[in-house]
PDB file of C-alpha atoms in Angstrom:
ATOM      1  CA  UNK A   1      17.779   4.933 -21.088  1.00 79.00           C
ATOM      2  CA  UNK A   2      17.963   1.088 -22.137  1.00 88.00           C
ATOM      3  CA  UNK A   3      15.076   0.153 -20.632  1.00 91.00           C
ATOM      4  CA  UNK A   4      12.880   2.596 -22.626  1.00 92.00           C
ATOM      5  CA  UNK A   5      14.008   1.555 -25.941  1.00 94.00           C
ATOM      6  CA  UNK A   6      13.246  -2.038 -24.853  1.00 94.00           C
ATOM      7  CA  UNK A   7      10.032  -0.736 -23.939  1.00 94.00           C
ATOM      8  CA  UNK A   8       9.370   0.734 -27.373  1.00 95.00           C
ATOM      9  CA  UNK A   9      10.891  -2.374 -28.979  1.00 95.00           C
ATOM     10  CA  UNK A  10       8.571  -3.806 -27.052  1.00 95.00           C
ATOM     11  CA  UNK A  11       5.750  -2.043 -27.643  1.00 95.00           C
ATOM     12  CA  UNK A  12       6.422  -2.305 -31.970  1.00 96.00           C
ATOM     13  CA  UNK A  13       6.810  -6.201 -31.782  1.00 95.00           C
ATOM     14  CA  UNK A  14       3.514  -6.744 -29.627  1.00 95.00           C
ATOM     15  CA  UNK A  15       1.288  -4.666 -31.309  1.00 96.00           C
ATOM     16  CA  UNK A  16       2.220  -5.152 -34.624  1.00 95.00           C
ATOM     17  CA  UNK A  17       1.743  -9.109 -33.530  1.00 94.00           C
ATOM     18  CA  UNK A  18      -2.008  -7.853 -32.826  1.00 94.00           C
ATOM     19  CA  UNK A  19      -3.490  -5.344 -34.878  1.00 93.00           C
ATOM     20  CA  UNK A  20      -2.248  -6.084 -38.815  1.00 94.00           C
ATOM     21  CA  UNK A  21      -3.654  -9.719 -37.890  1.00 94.00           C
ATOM     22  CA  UNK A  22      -6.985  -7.676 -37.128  1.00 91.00           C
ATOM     23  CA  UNK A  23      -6.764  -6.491 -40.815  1.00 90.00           C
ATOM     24  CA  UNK A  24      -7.144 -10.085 -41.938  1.00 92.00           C
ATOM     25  CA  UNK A  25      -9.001 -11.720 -39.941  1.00 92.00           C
ATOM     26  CA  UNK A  26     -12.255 -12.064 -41.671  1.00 92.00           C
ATOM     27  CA  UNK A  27     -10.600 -13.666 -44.784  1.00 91.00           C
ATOM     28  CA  UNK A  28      -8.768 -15.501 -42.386  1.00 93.00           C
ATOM     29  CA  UNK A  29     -11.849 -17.830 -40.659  1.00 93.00           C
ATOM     30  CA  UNK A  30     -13.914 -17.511 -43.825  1.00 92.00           C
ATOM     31  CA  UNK A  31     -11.537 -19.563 -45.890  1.00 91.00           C
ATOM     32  CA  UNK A  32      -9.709 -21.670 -43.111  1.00 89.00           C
ATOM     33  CA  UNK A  33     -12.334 -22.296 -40.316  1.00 87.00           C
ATOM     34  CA  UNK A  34     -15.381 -21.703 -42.012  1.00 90.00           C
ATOM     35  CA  UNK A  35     -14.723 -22.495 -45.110  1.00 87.00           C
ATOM     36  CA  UNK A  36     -17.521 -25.471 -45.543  1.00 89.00           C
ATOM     37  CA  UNK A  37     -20.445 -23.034 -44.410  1.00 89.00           C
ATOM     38  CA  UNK A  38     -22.200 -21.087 -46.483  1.00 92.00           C
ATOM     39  CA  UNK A  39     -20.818 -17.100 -47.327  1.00 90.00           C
ATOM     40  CA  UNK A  40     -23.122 -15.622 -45.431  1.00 93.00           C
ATOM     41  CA  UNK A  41     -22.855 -17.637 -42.315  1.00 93.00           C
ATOM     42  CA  UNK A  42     -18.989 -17.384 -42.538  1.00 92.00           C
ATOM     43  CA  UNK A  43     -18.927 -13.830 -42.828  1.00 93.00           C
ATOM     44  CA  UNK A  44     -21.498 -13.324 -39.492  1.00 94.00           C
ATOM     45  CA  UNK A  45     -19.518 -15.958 -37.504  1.00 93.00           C
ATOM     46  CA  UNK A  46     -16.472 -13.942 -38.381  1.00 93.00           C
ATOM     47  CA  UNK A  47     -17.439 -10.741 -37.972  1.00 93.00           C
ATOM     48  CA  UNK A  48     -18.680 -11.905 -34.339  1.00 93.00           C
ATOM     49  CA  UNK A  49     -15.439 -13.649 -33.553  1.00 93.00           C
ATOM     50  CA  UNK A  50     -13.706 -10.139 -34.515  1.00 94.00           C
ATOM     51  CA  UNK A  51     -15.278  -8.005 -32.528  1.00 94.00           C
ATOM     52  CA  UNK A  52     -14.462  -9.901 -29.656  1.00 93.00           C
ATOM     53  CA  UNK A  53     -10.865  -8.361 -29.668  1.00 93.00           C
ATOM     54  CA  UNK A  54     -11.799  -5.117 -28.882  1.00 93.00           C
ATOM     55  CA  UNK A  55     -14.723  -5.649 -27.065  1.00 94.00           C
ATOM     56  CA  UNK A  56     -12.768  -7.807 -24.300  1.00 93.00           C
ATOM     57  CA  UNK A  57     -10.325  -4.608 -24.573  1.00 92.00           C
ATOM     58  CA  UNK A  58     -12.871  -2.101 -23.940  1.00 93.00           C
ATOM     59  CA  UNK A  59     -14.553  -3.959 -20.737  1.00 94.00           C
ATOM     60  CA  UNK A  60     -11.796  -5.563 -19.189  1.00 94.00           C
ATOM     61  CA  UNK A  61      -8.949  -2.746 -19.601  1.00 93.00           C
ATOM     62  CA  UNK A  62     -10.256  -0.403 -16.956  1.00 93.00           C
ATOM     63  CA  UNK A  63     -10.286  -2.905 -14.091  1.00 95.00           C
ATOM     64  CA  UNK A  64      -6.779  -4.422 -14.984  1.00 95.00           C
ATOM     65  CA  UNK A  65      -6.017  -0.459 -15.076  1.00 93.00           C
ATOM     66  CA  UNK A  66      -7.038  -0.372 -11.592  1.00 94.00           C
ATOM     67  CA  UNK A  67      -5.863  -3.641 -11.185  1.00 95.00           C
ATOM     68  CA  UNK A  68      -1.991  -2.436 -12.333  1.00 94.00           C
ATOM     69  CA  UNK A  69      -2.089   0.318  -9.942  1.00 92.00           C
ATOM     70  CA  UNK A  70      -2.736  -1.385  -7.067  1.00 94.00           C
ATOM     71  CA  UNK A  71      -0.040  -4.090  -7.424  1.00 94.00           C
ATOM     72  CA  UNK A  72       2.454  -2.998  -9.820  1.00 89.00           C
ATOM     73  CA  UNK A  73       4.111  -6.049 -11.579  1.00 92.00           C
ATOM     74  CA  UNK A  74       4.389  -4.152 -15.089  1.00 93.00           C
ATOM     75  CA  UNK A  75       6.780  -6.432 -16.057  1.00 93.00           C
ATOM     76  CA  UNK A  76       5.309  -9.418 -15.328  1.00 94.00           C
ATOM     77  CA  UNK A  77       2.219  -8.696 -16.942  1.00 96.00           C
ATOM     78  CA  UNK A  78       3.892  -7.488 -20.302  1.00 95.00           C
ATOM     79  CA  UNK A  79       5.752 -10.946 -19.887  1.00 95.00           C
ATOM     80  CA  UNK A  80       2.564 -12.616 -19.777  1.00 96.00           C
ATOM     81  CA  UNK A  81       0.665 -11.103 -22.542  1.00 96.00           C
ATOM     82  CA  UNK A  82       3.934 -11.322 -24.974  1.00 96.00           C
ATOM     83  CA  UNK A  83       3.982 -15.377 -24.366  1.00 96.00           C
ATOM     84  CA  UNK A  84       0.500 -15.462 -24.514  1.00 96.00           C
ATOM     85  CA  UNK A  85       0.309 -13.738 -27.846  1.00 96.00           C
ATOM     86  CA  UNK A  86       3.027 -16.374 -28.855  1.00 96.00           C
ATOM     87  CA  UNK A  87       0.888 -19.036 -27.948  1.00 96.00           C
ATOM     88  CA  UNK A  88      -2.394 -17.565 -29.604  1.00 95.00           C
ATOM     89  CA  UNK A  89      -0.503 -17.797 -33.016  1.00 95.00           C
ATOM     90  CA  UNK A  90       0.917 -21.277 -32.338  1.00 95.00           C
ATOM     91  CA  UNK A  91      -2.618 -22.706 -31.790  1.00 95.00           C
ATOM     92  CA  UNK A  92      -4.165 -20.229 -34.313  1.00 93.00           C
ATOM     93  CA  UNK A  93      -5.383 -23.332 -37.280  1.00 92.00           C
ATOM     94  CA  UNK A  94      -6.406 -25.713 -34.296  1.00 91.00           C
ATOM     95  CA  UNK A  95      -8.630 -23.961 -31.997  1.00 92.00           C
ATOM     96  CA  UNK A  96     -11.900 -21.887 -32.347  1.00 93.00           C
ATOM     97  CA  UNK A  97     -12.169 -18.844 -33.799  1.00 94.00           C
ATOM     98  CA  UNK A  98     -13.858 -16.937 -30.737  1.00 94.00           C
ATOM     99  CA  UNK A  99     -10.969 -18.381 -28.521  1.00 95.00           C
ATOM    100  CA  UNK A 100      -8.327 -17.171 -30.550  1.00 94.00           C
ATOM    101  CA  UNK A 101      -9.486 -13.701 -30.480  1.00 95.00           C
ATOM    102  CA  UNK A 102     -10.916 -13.437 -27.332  1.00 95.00           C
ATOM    103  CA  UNK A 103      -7.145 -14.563 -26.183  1.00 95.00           C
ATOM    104  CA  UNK A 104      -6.351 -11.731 -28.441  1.00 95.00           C
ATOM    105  CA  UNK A 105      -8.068  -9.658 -26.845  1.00 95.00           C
ATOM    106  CA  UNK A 106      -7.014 -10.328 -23.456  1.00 95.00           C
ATOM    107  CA  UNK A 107      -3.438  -9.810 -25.157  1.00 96.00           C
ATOM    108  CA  UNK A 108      -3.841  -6.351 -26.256  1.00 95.00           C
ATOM    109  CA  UNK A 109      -5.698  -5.520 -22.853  1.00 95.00           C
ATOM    110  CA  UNK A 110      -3.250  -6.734 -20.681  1.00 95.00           C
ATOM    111  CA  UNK A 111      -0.186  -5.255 -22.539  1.00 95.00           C
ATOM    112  CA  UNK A 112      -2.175  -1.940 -23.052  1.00 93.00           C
ATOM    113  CA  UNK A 113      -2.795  -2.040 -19.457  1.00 93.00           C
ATOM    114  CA  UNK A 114       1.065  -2.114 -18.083  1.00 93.00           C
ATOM    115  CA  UNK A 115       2.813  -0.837 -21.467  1.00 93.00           C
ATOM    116  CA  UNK A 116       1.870   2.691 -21.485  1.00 91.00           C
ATOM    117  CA  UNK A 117       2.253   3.446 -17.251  1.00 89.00           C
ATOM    118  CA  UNK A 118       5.394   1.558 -17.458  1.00 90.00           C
ATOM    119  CA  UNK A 119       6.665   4.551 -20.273  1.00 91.00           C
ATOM    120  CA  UNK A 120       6.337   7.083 -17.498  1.00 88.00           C
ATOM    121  CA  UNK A 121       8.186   5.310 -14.995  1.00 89.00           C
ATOM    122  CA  UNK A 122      11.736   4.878 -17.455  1.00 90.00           C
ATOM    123  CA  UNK A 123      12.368   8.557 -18.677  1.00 89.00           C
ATOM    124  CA  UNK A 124      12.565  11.725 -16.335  1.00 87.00           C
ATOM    125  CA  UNK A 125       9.166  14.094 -15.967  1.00 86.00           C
ATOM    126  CA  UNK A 126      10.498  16.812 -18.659  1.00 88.00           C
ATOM    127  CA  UNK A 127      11.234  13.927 -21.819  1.00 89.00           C
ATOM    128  CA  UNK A 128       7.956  12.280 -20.943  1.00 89.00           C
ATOM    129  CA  UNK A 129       6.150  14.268 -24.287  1.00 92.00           C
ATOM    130  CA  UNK A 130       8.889  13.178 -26.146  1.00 93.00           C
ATOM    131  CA  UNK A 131       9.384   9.350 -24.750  1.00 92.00           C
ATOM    132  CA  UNK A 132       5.391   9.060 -25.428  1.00 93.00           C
ATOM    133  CA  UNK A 133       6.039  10.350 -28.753  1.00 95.00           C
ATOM    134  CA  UNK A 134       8.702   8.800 -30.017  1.00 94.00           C
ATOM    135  CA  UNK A 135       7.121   5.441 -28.732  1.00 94.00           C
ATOM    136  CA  UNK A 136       4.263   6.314 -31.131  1.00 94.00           C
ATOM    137  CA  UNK A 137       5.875   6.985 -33.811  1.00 96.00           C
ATOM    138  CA  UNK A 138       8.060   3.502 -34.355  1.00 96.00           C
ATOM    139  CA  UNK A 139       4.779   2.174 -32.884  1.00 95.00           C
ATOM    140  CA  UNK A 140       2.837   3.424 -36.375  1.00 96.00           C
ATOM    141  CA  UNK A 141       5.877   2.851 -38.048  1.00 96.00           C
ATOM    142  CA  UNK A 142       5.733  -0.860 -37.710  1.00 95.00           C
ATOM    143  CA  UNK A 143       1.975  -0.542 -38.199  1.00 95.00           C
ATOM    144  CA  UNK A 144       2.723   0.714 -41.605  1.00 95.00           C
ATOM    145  CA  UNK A 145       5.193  -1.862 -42.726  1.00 95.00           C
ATOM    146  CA  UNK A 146       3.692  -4.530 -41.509  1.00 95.00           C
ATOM    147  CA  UNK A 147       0.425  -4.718 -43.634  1.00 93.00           C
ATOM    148  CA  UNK A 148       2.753  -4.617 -46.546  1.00 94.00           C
ATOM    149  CA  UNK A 149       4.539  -7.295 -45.494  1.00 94.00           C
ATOM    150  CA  UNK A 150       1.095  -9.617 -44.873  1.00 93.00           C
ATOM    151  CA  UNK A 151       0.201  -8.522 -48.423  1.00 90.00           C
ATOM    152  CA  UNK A 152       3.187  -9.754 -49.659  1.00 92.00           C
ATOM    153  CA  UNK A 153       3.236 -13.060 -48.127  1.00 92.00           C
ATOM    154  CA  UNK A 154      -0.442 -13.634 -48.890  1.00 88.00           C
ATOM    155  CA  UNK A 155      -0.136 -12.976 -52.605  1.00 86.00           C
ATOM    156  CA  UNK A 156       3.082 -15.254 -52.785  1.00 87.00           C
ATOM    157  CA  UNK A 157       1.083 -18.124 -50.305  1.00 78.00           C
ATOM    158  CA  UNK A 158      -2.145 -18.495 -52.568  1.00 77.00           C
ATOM    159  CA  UNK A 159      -5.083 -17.768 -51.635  1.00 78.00           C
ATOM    160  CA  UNK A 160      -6.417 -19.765 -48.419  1.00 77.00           C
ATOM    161  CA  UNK A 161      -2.819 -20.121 -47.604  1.00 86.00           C
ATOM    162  CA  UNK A 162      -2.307 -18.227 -44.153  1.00 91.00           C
ATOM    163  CA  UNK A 163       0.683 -20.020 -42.817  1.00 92.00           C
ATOM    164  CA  UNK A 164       3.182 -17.584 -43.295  1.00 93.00           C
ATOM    165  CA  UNK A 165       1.369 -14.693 -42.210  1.00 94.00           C
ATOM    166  CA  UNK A 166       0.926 -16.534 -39.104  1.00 94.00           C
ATOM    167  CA  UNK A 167       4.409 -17.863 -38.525  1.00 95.00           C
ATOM    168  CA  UNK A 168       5.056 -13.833 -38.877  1.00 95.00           C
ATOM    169  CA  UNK A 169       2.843 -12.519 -36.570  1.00 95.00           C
ATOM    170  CA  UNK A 170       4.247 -15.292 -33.827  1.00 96.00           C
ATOM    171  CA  UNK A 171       7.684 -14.169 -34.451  1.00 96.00           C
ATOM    172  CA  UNK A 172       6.702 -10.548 -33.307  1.00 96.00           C
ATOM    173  CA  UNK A 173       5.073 -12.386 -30.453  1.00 95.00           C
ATOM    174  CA  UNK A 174       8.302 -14.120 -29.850  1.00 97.00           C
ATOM    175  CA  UNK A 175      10.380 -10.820 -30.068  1.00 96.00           C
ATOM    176  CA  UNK A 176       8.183  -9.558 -27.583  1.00 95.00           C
ATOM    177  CA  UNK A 177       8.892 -12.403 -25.028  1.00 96.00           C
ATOM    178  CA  UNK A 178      12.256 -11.755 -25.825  1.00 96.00           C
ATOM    179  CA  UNK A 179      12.741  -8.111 -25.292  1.00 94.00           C
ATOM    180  CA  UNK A 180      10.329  -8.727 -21.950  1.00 93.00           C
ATOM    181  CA  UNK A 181      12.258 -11.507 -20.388  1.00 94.00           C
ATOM    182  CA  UNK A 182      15.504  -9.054 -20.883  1.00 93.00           C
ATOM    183  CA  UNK A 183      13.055  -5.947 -18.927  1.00 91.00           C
ATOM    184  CA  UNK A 184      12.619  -8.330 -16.165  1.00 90.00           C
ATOM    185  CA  UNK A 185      15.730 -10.237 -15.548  1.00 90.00           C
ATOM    186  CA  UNK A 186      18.475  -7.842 -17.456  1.00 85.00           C
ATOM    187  CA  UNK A 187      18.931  -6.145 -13.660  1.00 82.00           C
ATOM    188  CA  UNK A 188      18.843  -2.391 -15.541  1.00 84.00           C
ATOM    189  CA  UNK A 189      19.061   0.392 -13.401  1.00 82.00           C
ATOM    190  CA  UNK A 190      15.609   1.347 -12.892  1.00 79.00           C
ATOM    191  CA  UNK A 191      13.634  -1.821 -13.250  1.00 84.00           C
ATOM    192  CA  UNK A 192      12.621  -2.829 -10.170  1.00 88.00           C
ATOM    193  CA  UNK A 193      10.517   0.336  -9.455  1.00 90.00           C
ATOM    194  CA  UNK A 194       8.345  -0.866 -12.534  1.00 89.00           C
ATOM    195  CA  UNK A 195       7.071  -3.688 -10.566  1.00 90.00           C
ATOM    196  CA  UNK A 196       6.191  -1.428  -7.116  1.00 90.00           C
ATOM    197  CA  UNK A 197       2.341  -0.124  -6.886  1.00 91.00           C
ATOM    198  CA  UNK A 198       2.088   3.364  -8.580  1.00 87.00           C
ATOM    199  CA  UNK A 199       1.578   5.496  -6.241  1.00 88.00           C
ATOM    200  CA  UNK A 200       5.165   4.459  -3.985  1.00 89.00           C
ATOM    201  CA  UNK A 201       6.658   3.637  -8.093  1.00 87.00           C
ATOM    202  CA  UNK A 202       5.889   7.331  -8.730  1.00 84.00           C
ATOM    203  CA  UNK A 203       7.455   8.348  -5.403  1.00 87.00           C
ATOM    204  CA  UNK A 204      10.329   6.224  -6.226  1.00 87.00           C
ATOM    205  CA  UNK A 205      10.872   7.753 -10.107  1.00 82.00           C
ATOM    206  CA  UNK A 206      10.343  11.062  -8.770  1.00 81.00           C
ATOM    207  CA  UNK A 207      13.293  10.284  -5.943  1.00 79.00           C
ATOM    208  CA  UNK A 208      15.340   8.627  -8.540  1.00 74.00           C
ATOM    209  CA  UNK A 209      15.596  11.303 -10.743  1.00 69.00           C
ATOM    210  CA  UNK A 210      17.200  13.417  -7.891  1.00 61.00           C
ATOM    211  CA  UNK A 211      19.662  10.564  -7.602  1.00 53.00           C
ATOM    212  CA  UNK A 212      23.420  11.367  -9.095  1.00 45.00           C
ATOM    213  CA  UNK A 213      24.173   8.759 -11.311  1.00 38.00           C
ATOM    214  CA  UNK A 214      27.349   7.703  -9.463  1.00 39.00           C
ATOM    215  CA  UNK A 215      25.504   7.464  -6.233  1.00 42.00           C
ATOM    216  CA  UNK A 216      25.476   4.132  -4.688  1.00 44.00           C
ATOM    217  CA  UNK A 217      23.321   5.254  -2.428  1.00 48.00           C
ATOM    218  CA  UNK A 218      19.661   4.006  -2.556  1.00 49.00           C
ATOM    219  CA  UNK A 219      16.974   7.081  -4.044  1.00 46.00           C
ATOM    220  CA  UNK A 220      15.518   7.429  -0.318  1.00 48.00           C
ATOM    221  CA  UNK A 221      18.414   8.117   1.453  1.00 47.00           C
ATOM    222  CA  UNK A 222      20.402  10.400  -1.197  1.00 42.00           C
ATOM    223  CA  UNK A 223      17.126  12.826  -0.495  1.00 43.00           C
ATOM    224  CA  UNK A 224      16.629  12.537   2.524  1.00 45.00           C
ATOM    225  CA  UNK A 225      20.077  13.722   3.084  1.00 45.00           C
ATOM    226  CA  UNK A 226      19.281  16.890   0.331  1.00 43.00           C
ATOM    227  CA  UNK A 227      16.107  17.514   2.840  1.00 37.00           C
ATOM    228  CA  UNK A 228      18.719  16.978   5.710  1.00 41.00           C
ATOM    229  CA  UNK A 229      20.852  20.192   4.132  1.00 44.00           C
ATOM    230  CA  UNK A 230      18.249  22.527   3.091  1.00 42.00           C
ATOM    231  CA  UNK A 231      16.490  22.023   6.531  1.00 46.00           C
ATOM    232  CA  UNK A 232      20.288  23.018   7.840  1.00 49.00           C
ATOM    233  CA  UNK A 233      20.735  25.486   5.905  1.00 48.00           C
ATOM    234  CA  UNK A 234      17.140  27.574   6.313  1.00 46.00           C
TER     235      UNK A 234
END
């Protein structure tokens, strides 16, 4: 379906906004930010600023977990933490090093959060191995090609020279927005569901993929006339 392979475009552009920016990010402070303190101090003031990504991840994930399940809004929230991640970038050489990555890190929790659920809800039960799998793959994919391309621009930039890496990693953050705004407001088939609570989205998917495709009939009432037959005919 169209809305899972703008999930997994999705998914690519965001994380590979987050993670190969990870890779760098002690050489990153230490000769931009920190660059009139002393070696030592600018590698412990980096170090703590990087940890702050996936520390932030690892405390705050479960609740917004919990958090996603009661309320839904998938969409919204992968919205939010694709701008966000935009914005991160765009403010990257004028605000503090803990800020940037703790915004970072509310990124990659957020997205984490309503990315992989929403997977589920956008392929039928039997392709969900393969949907999960597939979204891995091009996920590593661009994790691989990536780097390379960071190397490249930071041995053609000089050393100390960042800016392109940076305008990079905000245009993944921008492709993101992008390919989120088109989830939310493209009206595909589907796409409303990923906004519903999970336990009535999962009764809903589950519904749906009883559904013939040229029914206009809404999910609810194309089964409840199935149930209406097989009650008839027991």
């Amino acid at each position: 379906p169209k809305l899972y392979w703008l999930c997994v475009l999705m998914c690519v552009s965001v994380y590979c906004g987050i993670l190969p920016f990870n890779n760098i990010a002690s050489a990153f402070f230490i000769q931009t930010r920190y660059s009139q303190l002393p070696l030592a101090e600018a590698q412990r003031l980096a170090g703590s600023a990087m940890s702050l990504l996936f520390l932030s991840s690892a405390i705050g994930t479960p609740p917004f977990g919990i958090l996603v399940d009661k309320v839904g809004m998938r969409r919204h929230f992968l919205l939010f933490s694709a701008i966000l991640l935009s914005l991160t970038y765009m403010m990257m050489f004028s605000i503090n090093p803990v800020a940037s990555m703790l915004m970072l890190g509310i990124v990659y929790m957020v997205f984490a959060g309503a990315l992989w659920p929403t997977f589920a809800l956008t392929v039928p039960q039997r392709l969900l191995g393969t949907a999960y799998g597939l979204a891995t793959s091009f996920q590593n994919a661009g994790l691989a090609i990536v780097p390379m391309m960071v190397g490249h621009l930071q041995a053609s930039g000089g050393k100390g020279n960042f800016r392109p890496v940076i305008q990079l990693l905000a245009c993944f953050g921008f492709i993101g927005t992008a390919t989120c705004s088109a989830i939310l407001y493209g009206g595909f088939p589907g796409g409303e569901i990923l906004d519903l609570p999970s336990v009535e989205a999962a009764r809903r998917h589950k519904l749906s993929e009883c559904t013939p495709l040229h029914s206009s009939e809404p999910p609810d009432a194309v089964a409840g006339k199935g149930l209406v037959k097989r009650n008839a005919g027991a």
